[in-house]
Short mmCIF file of C-alpha atoms in Angstrom, two decimals:
data_model
loop_
_atom_site.label_atom_id
_atom_site.label_comp_id
_atom_site.label_asym_id
_atom_site.label_seq_id
_atom_site.Cartn_x
_atom_site.Cartn_y
_atom_site.Cartn_z
CA MET A 829 210.94 71.49 142.28
CA ALA A 830 207.87 69.60 143.11
CA ARG A 831 206.02 67.83 140.45
CA SER A 832 202.77 69.30 139.06
CA TYR A 833 199.78 67.05 137.99
CA GLN A 834 197.29 68.93 135.60
CA LEU A 835 193.65 68.26 136.49
CA ASP A 836 190.68 68.16 134.07
CA GLU A 837 188.29 71.22 133.52
CA ILE A 838 185.06 71.49 135.33
CA ASP A 839 181.65 73.44 135.05
CA LEU A 840 179.08 74.29 137.46
CA ASP A 841 177.24 70.90 136.85
CA PHE A 842 180.22 69.22 138.11
CA PHE A 843 179.22 70.38 141.93
CA ASP A 844 175.89 68.17 141.44
CA ASN A 845 177.41 65.15 139.30
CA ALA A 846 180.88 64.62 140.83
CA PRO A 847 181.58 61.29 142.24
CA VAL A 848 182.54 62.76 145.49
CA THR A 849 180.78 65.91 146.99
CA TYR A 850 180.94 67.65 150.36
CA ARG A 851 178.75 70.49 151.37
CA ILE A 852 178.86 72.95 154.24
CA ASP A 853 175.67 74.87 154.62
CA VAL A 854 175.53 77.22 157.72
CA ASN A 855 174.30 80.51 158.97
CA LEU A 856 176.89 83.12 159.96
CA PRO A 857 176.28 86.11 162.45
CA VAL A 858 177.59 88.64 159.86
CA THR A 859 176.02 90.47 156.87
CA PRO A 860 176.59 88.92 153.39
CA GLN A 861 178.88 91.73 152.54
CA ARG A 862 181.23 91.19 155.65
CA ALA A 863 181.30 87.44 155.15
CA TRP A 864 182.00 87.83 151.42
CA ALA A 865 184.79 90.53 152.14
CA GLU A 866 186.45 87.88 154.58
CA LEU A 867 186.16 84.97 152.19
CA THR A 868 187.75 86.71 149.25
CA ARG A 869 190.59 88.76 151.15
CA GLN A 870 194.26 87.94 150.41
CA HIS A 871 195.27 84.90 152.66
CA THR A 872 191.69 83.81 153.52
CA LEU A 873 190.76 80.81 155.24
CA ASP A 874 193.79 81.43 157.69
CA TRP A 875 191.49 80.34 160.56
CA CYS A 876 190.87 76.69 158.89
CA ARG A 877 193.27 74.31 160.61
CA PRO A 878 193.50 72.01 157.46
CA ILE A 879 194.44 74.96 155.26
CA ARG A 880 198.19 75.95 155.58
CA SER A 881 197.87 78.88 153.28
CA THR A 882 195.93 80.63 150.45
CA GLU A 883 197.22 83.45 148.24
CA PHE A 884 195.72 85.29 145.37
CA THR A 885 198.19 85.31 142.51
CA SER A 886 196.08 87.65 140.50
CA PRO A 887 195.75 91.45 141.45
CA ALA A 888 192.57 92.89 142.78
CA PRO A 889 189.58 93.66 142.08
CA TYR A 890 188.92 89.66 141.78
CA GLY A 891 186.66 88.12 139.23
CA VAL A 892 186.38 85.65 136.51
CA GLY A 893 190.14 84.54 135.49
CA THR A 894 191.58 85.16 138.90
CA THR A 895 194.06 82.76 140.07
CA ARG A 896 195.30 81.46 143.61
CA GLN A 897 197.42 79.03 145.20
CA ALA A 898 196.40 76.98 148.17
CA SER A 899 198.56 74.70 150.44
CA LEU A 900 196.59 72.17 152.27
CA GLY A 901 197.53 70.37 155.51
CA PRO A 902 200.01 67.37 155.73
CA GLY A 903 198.91 64.58 153.30
CA PHE A 904 197.05 66.68 151.26
CA ALA A 905 197.87 68.65 147.99
CA SER A 906 198.82 72.07 147.07
CA LEU A 907 196.73 73.49 144.45
CA SER A 908 196.83 76.00 141.76
CA GLU A 909 193.23 77.38 141.18
CA TYR A 910 191.48 79.33 138.41
CA PHE A 911 188.13 80.89 139.25
CA PHE A 912 185.69 80.39 136.49
CA VAL A 913 182.55 82.16 138.38
CA TRP A 914 182.60 85.42 140.15
CA ASP A 915 179.32 87.03 140.83
CA GLU A 916 179.06 90.10 143.45
CA ASP A 917 175.57 91.87 143.97
CA ALA A 918 176.14 94.00 146.94
CA GLU A 919 172.64 95.71 146.60
CA THR A 920 171.02 92.18 147.30
CA GLY A 921 173.57 90.64 149.29
CA ASN A 922 174.14 87.91 146.92
CA TYR A 923 177.69 86.63 146.00
CA ARG A 924 179.08 83.44 144.33
CA ASN A 925 182.26 82.26 142.84
CA ALA A 926 183.79 78.88 141.65
CA PHE A 927 187.11 77.63 141.01
CA ARG A 928 188.63 74.61 139.63
CA ALA A 929 192.03 73.15 140.39
CA VAL A 930 194.29 73.48 137.45
CA SER A 931 197.05 71.58 138.94
CA ALA A 932 198.16 69.79 142.06
CA ASN A 933 201.46 68.68 143.56
CA THR A 934 199.97 65.43 144.46
CA PRO A 935 198.78 62.63 141.90
CA GLY A 936 195.51 60.92 142.10
CA LEU A 937 193.20 63.93 141.54
CA ARG A 938 191.39 64.04 138.18
CA ARG A 939 189.00 67.02 138.77
CA PHE A 940 188.58 69.29 141.76
CA GLY A 941 186.53 72.41 142.62
CA GLU A 942 184.85 74.64 145.06
CA LEU A 943 181.42 76.75 144.81
CA THR A 944 181.13 79.49 147.41
CA GLU A 945 177.67 80.96 147.78
CA VAL A 946 176.64 83.72 150.32
CA ARG A 947 173.14 85.11 150.52
CA PRO A 948 170.83 87.19 153.18
CA ALA A 949 169.42 85.18 156.04
CA ASP A 950 166.70 86.19 158.49
CA VAL A 951 169.71 87.03 160.73
CA GLY A 952 173.15 87.43 159.28
CA CYS A 953 174.03 85.41 156.21
CA ARG A 954 173.86 81.95 154.81
CA LEU A 955 177.13 80.33 153.65
CA VAL A 956 176.87 77.39 151.23
CA TRP A 957 180.30 76.01 150.33
CA SER A 958 180.47 72.98 148.03
CA PHE A 959 183.49 70.75 147.21
CA ALA A 960 183.52 68.34 144.41
CA LEU A 961 186.04 65.95 143.28
CA GLU A 962 187.02 63.01 141.09
CA LEU A 963 189.75 60.66 141.67
CA THR A 964 191.72 58.99 139.20
CA THR A 965 191.78 55.03 139.09
CA SER A 966 195.06 54.97 140.92
CA ALA A 967 194.35 57.43 143.87
CA LYS A 968 195.90 55.79 146.69
CA PRO A 969 198.06 58.67 147.36
CA VAL A 970 195.08 61.18 147.96
CA ILE A 971 192.73 58.79 149.91
CA ALA A 972 192.67 61.79 152.26
CA PHE A 973 190.27 63.41 149.76
CA SER A 974 187.48 60.74 150.20
CA GLY A 975 186.24 58.51 153.08
CA PRO A 976 186.29 59.24 156.73
CA THR A 977 189.61 61.30 156.71
CA ALA A 978 187.99 63.88 154.39
CA SER A 979 184.83 63.82 156.29
CA SER A 980 186.51 64.66 159.36
CA VAL A 981 188.64 67.49 157.59
CA PHE A 982 185.55 69.10 156.02
CA LYS A 983 183.80 68.95 159.46
CA MET A 984 186.88 70.83 161.06
CA VAL A 985 186.71 73.29 158.26
CA GLU A 986 183.01 73.79 159.07
CA THR A 987 183.76 74.15 162.86
CA ASP A 988 186.76 76.74 162.20
CA THR A 989 184.59 78.77 159.83
CA VAL A 990 181.62 78.91 162.12
CA ARG A 991 183.88 79.78 165.10
CA HIS A 992 185.90 82.51 163.20
CA PHE A 993 182.74 84.27 161.96
CA ALA A 994 181.30 84.08 165.67
CA LYS A 995 184.16 86.20 166.69
CA LEU A 996 183.79 88.88 164.27
CA SER A 997 181.40 91.76 165.14
CA PRO A 998 177.68 90.76 164.69
CA GLN A 999 175.88 92.10 161.97
CA THR A 1000 178.80 94.00 160.30
#
């Protein structure tokens, strides 16, 4: 059985104040509702090469308190995630959720979270996807979470996401 390392809690301020942050900010050629449905379905992010799998471990409908397991690519962690924000407004097309990693199977992470926001744009929708993390002082095993390696991984996630949504029917 793999070892599990507990991570510290975060709040929304962490996405502005974390020692390490990454942000993907792109327009997608689909409605906010379609983007949100795709980003919150079971096994989402299957289009992202650096992500092996994601699986909601709570039953739908999802909301605050939802849990999920994520397995990232080689050299990265597997995470247990807890959603502490989940806002959906289908009428205005504004959606947002945030999770914190509760535990990881790799040492070196003190705190980690993601904030996903989808809102209407002039054409399609805008996706703002923020990542925030803090490493422990002995974080060599997770060096892939910071520096050039992480930058290339996050760029790949962005490229894969834009490519995936471009393949979906426009404005659906």
